[in-house]
mmCIF file of C-alpha atoms in Angstrom:
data_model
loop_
_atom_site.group_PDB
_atom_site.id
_atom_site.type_symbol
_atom_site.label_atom_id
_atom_site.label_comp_id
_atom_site.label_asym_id
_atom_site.label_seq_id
_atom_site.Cartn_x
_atom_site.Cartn_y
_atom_site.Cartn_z
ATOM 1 C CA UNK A 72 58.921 96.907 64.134
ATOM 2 C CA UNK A 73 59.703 94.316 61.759
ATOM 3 C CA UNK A 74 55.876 94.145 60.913
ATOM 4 C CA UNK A 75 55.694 97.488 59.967
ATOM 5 C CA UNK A 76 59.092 96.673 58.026
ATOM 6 C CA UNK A 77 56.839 94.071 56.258
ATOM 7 C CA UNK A 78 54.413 96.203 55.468
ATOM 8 C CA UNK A 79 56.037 99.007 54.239
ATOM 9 C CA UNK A 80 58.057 96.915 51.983
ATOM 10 C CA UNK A 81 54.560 95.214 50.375
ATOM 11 C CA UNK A 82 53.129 98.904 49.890
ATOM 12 C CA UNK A 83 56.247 99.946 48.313
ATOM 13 C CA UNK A 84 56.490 96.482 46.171
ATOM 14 C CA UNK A 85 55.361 97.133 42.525
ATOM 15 C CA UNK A 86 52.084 95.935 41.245
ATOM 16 C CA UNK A 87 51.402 92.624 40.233
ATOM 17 C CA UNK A 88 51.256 92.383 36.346
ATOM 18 C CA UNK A 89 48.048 92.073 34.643
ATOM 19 C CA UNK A 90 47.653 89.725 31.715
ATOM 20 C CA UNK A 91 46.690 91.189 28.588
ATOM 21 C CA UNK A 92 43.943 90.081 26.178
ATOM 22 C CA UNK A 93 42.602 91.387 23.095
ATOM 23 C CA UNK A 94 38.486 91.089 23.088
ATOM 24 C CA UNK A 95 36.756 91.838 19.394
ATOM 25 C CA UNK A 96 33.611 93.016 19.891
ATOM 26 C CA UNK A 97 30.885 91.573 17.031
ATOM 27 C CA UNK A 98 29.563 95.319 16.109
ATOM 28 C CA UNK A 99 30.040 98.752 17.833
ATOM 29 C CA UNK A 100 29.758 99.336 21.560
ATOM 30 C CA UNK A 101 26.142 98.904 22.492
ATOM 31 C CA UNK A 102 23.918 97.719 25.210
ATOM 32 C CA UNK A 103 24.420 94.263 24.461
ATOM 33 C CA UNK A 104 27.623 94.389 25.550
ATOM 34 C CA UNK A 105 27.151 95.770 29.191
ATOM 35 C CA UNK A 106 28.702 92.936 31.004
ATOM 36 C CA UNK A 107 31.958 94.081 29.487
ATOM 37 C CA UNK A 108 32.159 97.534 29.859
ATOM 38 C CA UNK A 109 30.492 97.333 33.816
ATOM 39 C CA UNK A 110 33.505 94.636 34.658
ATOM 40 C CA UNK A 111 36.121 97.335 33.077
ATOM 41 C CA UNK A 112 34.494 100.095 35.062
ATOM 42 C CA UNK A 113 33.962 98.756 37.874
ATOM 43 C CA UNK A 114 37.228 96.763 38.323
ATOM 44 C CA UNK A 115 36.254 93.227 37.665
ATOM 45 C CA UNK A 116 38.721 92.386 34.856
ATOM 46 C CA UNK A 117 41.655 94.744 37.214
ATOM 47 C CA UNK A 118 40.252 92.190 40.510
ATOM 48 C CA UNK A 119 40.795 89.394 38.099
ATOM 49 C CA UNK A 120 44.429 89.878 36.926
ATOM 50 C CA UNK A 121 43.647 91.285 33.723
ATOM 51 C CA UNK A 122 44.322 94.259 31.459
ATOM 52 C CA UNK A 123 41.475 93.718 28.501
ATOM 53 C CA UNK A 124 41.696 95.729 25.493
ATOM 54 C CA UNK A 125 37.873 95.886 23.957
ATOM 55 C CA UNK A 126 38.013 96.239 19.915
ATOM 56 C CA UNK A 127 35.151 97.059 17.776
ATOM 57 C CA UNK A 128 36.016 95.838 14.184
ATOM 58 C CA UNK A 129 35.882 97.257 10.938
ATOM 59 C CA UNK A 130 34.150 94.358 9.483
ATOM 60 C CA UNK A 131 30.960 92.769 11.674
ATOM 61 C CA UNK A 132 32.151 89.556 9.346
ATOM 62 C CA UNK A 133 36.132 90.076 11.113
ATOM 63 C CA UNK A 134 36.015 89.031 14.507
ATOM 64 C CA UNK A 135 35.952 85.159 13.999
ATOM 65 C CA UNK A 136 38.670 84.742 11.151
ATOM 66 C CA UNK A 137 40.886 87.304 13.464
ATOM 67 C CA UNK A 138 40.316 84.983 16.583
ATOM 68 C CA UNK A 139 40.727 81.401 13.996
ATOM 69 C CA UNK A 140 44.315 83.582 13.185
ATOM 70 C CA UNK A 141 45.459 84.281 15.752
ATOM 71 C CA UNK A 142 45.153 88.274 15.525
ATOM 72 C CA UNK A 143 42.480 88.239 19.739
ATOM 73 C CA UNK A 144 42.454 86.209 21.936
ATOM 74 C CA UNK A 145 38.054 86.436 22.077
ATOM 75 C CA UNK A 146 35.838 87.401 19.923
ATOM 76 C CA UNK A 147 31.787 88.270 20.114
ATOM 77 C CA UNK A 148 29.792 86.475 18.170
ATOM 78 C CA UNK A 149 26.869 84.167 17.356
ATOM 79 C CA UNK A 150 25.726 81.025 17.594
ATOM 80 C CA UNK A 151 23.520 80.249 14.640
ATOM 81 C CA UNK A 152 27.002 81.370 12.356
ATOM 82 C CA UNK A 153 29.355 79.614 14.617
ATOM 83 C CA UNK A 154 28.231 76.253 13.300
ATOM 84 C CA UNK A 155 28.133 76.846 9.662
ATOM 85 C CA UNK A 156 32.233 78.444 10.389
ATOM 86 C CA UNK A 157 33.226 75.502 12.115
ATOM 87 C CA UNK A 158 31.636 73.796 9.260
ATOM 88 C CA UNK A 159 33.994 75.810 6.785
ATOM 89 C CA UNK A 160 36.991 74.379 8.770
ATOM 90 C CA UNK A 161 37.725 77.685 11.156
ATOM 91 C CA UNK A 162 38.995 76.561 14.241
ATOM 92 C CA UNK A 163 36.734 78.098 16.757
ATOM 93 C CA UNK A 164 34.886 77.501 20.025
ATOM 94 C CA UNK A 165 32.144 78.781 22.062
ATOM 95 C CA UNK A 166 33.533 79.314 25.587
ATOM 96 C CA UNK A 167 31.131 81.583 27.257
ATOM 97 C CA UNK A 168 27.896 83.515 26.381
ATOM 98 C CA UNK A 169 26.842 87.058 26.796
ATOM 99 C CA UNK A 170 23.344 86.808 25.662
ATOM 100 C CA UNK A 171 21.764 83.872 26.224
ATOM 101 C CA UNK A 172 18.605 84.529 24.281
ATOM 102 C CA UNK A 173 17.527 85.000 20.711
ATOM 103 C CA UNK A 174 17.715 88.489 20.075
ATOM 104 C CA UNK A 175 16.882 88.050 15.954
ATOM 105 C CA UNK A 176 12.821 88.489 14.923
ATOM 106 C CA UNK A 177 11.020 89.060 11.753
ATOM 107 C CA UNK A 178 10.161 92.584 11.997
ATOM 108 C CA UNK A 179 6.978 94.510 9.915
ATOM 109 C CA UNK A 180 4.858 97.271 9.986
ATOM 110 C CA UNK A 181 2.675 97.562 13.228
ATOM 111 C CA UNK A 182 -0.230 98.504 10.877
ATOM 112 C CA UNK A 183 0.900 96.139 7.644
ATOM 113 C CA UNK A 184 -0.135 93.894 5.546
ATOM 114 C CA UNK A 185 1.226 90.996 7.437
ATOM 115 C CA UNK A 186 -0.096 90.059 10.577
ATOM 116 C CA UNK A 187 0.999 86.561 10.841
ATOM 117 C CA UNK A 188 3.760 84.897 9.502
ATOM 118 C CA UNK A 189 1.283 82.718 7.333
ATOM 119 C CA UNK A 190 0.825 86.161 5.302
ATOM 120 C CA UNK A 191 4.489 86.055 4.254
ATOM 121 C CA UNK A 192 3.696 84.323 0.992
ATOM 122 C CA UNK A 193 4.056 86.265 -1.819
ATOM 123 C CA UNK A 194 6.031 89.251 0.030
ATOM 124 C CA UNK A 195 9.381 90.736 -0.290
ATOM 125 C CA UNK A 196 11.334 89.941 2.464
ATOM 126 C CA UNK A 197 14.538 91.476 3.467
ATOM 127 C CA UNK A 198 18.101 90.085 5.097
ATOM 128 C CA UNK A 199 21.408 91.223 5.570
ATOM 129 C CA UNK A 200 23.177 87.662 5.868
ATOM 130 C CA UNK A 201 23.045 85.201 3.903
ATOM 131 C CA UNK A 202 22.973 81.349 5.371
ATOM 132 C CA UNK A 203 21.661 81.162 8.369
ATOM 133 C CA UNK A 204 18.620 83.553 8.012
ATOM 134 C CA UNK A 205 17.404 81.616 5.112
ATOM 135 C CA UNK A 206 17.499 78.836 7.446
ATOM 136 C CA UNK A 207 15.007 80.829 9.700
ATOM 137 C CA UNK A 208 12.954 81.861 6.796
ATOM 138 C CA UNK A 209 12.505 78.580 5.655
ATOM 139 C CA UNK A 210 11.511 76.705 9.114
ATOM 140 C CA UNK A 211 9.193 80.279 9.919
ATOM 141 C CA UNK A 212 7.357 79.633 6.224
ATOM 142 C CA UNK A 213 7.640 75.731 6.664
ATOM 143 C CA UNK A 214 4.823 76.225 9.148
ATOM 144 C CA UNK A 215 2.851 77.337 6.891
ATOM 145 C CA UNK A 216 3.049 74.858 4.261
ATOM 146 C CA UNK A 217 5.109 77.430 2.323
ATOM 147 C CA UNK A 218 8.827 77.905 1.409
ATOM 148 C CA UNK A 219 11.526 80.510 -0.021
ATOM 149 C CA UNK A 220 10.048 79.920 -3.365
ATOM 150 C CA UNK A 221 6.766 81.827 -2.143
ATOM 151 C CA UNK A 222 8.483 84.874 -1.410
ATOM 152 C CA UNK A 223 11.242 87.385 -2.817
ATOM 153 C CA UNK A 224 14.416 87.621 -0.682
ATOM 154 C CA UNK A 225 15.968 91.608 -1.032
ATOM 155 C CA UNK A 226 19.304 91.981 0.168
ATOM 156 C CA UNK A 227 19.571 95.472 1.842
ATOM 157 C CA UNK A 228 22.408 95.068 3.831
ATOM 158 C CA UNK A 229 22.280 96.461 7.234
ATOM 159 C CA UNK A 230 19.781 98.963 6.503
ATOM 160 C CA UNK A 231 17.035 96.585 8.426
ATOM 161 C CA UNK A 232 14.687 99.142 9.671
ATOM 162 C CA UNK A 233 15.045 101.972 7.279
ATOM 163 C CA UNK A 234 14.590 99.702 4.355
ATOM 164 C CA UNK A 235 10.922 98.210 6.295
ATOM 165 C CA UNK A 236 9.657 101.970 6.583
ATOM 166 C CA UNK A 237 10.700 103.019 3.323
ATOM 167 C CA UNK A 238 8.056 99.831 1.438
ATOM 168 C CA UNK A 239 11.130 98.540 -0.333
ATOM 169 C CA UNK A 240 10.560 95.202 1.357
ATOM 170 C CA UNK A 241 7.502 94.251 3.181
ATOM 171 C CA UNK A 242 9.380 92.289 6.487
ATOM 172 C CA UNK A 243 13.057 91.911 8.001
ATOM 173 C CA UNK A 244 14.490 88.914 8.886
ATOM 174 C CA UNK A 245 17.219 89.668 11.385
ATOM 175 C CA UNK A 246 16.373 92.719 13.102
ATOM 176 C CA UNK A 247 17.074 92.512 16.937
ATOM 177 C CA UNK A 248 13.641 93.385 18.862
ATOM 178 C CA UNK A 249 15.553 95.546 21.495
ATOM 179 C CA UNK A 250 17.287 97.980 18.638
ATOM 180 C CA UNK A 251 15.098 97.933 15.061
ATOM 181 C CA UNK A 252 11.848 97.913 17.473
ATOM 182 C CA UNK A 253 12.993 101.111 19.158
ATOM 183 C CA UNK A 254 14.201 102.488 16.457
ATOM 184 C CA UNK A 255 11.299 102.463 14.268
ATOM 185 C CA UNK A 256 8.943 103.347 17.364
ATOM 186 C CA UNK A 257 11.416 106.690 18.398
ATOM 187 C CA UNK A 258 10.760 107.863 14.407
ATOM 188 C CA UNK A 259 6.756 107.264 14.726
ATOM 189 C CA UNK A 260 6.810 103.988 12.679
ATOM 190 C CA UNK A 261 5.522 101.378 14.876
ATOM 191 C CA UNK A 262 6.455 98.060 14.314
ATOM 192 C CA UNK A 263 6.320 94.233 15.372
ATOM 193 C CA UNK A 264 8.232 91.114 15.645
ATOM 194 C CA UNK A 265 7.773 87.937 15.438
ATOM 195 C CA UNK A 266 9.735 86.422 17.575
ATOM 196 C CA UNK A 267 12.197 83.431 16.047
ATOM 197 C CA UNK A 268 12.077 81.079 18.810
ATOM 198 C CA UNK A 269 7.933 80.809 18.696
ATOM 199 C CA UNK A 270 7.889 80.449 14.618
ATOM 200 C CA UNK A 271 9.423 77.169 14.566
ATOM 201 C CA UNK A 272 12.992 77.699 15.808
ATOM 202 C CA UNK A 273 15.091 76.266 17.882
ATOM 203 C CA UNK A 274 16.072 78.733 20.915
ATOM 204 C CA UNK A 275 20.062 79.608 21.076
ATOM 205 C CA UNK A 276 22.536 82.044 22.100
ATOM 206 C CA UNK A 277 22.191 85.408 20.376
ATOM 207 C CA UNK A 278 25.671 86.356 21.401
ATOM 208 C CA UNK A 279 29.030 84.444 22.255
ATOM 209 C CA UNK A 280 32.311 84.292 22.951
ATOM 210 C CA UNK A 281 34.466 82.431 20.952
ATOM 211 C CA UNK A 282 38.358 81.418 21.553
ATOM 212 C CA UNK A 283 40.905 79.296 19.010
ATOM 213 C CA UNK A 284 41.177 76.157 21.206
ATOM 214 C CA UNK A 285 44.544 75.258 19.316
ATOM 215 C CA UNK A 286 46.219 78.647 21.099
ATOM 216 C CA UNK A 287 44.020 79.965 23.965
ATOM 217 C CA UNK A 288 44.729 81.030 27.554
ATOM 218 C CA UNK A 289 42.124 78.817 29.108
ATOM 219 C CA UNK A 290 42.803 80.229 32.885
ATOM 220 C CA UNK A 291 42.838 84.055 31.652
ATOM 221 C CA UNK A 292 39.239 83.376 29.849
ATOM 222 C CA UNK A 293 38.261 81.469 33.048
ATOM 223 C CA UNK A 294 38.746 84.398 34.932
ATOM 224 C CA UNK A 295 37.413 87.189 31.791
ATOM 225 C CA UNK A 296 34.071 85.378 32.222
ATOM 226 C CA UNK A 297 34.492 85.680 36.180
ATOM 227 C CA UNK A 298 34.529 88.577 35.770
ATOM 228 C CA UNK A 299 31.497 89.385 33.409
ATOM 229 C CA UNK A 300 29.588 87.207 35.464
ATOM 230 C CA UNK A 301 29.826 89.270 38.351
ATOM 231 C CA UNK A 302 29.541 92.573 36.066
ATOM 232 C CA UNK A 303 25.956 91.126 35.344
ATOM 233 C CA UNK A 304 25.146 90.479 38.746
ATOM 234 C CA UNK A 305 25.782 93.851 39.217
ATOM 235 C CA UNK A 306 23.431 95.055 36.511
ATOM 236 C CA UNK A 307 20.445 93.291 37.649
ATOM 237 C CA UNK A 308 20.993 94.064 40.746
ATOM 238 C CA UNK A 309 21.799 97.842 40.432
ATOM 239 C CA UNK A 310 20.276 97.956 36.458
ATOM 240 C CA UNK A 311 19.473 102.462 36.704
ATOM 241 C CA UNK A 312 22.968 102.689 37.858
ATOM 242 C CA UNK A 313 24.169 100.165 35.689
ATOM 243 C CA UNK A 314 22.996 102.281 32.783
ATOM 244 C CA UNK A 315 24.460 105.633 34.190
ATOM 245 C CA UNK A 316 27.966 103.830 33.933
ATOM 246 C CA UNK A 317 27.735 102.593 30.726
ATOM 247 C CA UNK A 318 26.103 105.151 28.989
ATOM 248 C CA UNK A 319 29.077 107.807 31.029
ATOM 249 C CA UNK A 320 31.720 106.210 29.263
ATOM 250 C CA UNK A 321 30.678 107.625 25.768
ATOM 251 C CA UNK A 322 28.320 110.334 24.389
ATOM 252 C CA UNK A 323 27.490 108.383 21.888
ATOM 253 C CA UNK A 324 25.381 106.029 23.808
ATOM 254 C CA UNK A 325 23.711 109.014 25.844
ATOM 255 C CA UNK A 326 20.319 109.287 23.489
ATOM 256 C CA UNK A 327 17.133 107.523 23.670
ATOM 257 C CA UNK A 328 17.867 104.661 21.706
ATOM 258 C CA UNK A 329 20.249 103.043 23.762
ATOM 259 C CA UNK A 330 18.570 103.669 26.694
ATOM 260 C CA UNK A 331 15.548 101.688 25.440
ATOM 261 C CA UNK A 332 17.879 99.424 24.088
ATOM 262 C CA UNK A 333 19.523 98.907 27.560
ATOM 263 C CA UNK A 334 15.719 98.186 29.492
ATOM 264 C CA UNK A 335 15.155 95.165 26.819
ATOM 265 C CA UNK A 336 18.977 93.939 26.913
ATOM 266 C CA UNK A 337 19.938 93.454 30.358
ATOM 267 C CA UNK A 338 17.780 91.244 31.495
ATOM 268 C CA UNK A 339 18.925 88.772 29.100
ATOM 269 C CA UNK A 340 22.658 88.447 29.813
ATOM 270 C CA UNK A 341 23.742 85.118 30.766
ATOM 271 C CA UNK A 342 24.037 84.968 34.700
ATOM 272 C CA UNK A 343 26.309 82.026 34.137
ATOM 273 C CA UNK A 344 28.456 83.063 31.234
ATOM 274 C CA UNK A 345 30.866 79.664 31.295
ATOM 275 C CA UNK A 346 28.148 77.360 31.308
ATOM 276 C CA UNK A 347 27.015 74.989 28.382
ATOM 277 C CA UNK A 348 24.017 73.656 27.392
ATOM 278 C CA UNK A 349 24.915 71.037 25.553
ATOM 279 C CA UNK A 350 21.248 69.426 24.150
ATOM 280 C CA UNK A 351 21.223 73.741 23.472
ATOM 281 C CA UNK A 352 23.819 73.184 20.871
ATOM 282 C CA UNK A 353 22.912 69.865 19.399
ATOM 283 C CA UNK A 354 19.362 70.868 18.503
ATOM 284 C CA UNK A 355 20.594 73.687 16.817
ATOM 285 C CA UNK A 356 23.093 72.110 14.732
ATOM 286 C CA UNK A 357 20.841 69.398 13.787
ATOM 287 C CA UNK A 358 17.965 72.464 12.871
ATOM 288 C CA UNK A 359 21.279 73.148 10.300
ATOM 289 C CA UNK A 360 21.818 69.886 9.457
ATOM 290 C CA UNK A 361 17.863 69.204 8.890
ATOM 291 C CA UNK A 362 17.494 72.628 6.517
ATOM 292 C CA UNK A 363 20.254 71.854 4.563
ATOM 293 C CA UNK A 364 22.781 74.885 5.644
ATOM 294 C CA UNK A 365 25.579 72.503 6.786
ATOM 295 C CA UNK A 366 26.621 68.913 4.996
ATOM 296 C CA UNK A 367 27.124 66.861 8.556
ATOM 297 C CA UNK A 368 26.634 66.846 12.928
ATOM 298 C CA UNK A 369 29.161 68.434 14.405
ATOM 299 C CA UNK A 370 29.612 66.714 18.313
ATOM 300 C CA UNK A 371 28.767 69.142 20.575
ATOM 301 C CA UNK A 372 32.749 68.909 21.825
ATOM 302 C CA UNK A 373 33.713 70.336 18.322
ATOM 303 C CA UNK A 374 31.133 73.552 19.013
ATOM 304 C CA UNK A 375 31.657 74.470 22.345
ATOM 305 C CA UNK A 376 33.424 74.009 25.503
ATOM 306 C CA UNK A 377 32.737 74.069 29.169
ATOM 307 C CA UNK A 378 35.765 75.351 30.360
ATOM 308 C CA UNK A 379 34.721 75.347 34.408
ATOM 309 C CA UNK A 380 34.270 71.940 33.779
ATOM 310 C CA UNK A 381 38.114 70.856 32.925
#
């Protein structure tokens, strides 16, 4: 009797609270961000003690400065621009990776003028942030014995693709391969990329999660990555049904688009989200250093951190 007493009382005992975390995602919800929405859906981040509220920001330039203030407690974002902010003083950190590939090319025309990056020269060339994609523009036409002087540099904002099939510019630097590539191919304008990381470039982490180390909840982001860790286990195991849970959770992402988006994302999400590469991190910031972008090394401890490993 006094074990079903026991038991009784535990079923009747209230819930364990769940920590709460704000997460700012880099952009709207999309493919890349799978791991997330699979470990809400399928109870990872519940399993894990945690009640995660997923924002997608205004601003794609917000998430950082709201995690260096304070305002989340993670934030999505990239590698390439997390060394030029920690540059400009933001407190930040890498603590875990999403995508652990580039994602960025230099996109044209399938049936263009350019059909290697040597033909760059004397082309307009379009970007939607400044910095860092200069940097990649530089190393690509450094190749080449050529530099940003040999070519015109349009600023067009986010309109990557549309501004490519329009002729205003003649090549994109910072189109993703698994989104402008589909996009251009679902409205009968094939295109290419050149892919950073064999034009010279160092290979990084396309997408990131970065925490304020001055204020953060190391444990409750220990156990956020757990979490996403085993959400992409679960995607490359089970990636069909993967897709029929993400894309359920909004009719937005329930067109063709995303689903091609989703077959060239998921294979590419880190399977060990807390881990660090550190010579990763210190080739890239000395690819910065080397091109000018940032004024001096950064230690690899004042990028990123290995949280497992404390």
């Amino acid at each position: 009797m006094k074990y079903l007493t026991l038991i009784l009382a535990l079923l009747a005992a209230p819930a364990m609270a769940q920590d709460r975390m704000t997460l700012i995602l880099d952009w709207f919800v999309n493919p890349d961000h799978g791991p997330i929405i699979l470990a809400e859906e399928l109870g990872y981040f519940r399993e894990a003690g945690l009640e995660v509220e997923v924002v997608a920001p205004a601003d794609p330039s917000d998430p950082p400065k709201m995690v260096a203030a304070g305002r989340a407690d993670l934030a999505v974002s990239y590698q390439p621009q997390l060394h030029m902010q920690i540059e400009n003083g933001l407190p930040l950190r890498r603590v875990g990776t999403l995508i652990a590939t580039p994602l960025n090319c230099l996109l044209v025309l399938e049936d263009g003028p350019i059909k290697s990056t040597a033909d760059l020269k004397g082309r307009k060339v379009g970007f939607s942030v400044a910095g860092v994609e200069e940097a990649l523009l530089s190393a690509i036409l450094a190749q080449h014995g050529h530099n940003l002087d040999d070519i015109e540099l349009v600023s067009v904002n986010w309109s990557l693709s549309p501004s490519l099939m329009s002729g205003q510019v003649d090549a994109v630097i910072g189109a993703y391969r698994n989104f402008e590539l589909n996009q251009m191919e679902i409205e009968g304008v094939p295109g290419r990329c050149f892919f950073v990381e064999e034009e010279g470039i160092p290979a990084y982490d396309e997408l990131i999660y970065v925490a304020n180390p001055e204020g953060m909840d190391a444990d409750m982001i220990r156990r956020f990555l757990h979490a996403t860790e085993r959400a992409t286990q679960y995607i490359l195991n089970h990636p069909e049904k993967a897709w029929e849970i993400f894309a359920g959770t909004s009719r937005e992402l329930q067109d063709a688009l995303n689903e091609k988006a989703w077959a060239d994302t998921y294979q590419r999400f880190a399977t060990r989200p807390a881990a660090l590469d550190h010579a990763r991190y210190k080739r890239f910031e000395q690819f910065l250093l080397d091109a000018g972008m940032i004024e001096t090394a950064t230690p690899v401890s004042g990028l990123a951190m290995d949280l497992n490993a404390e």
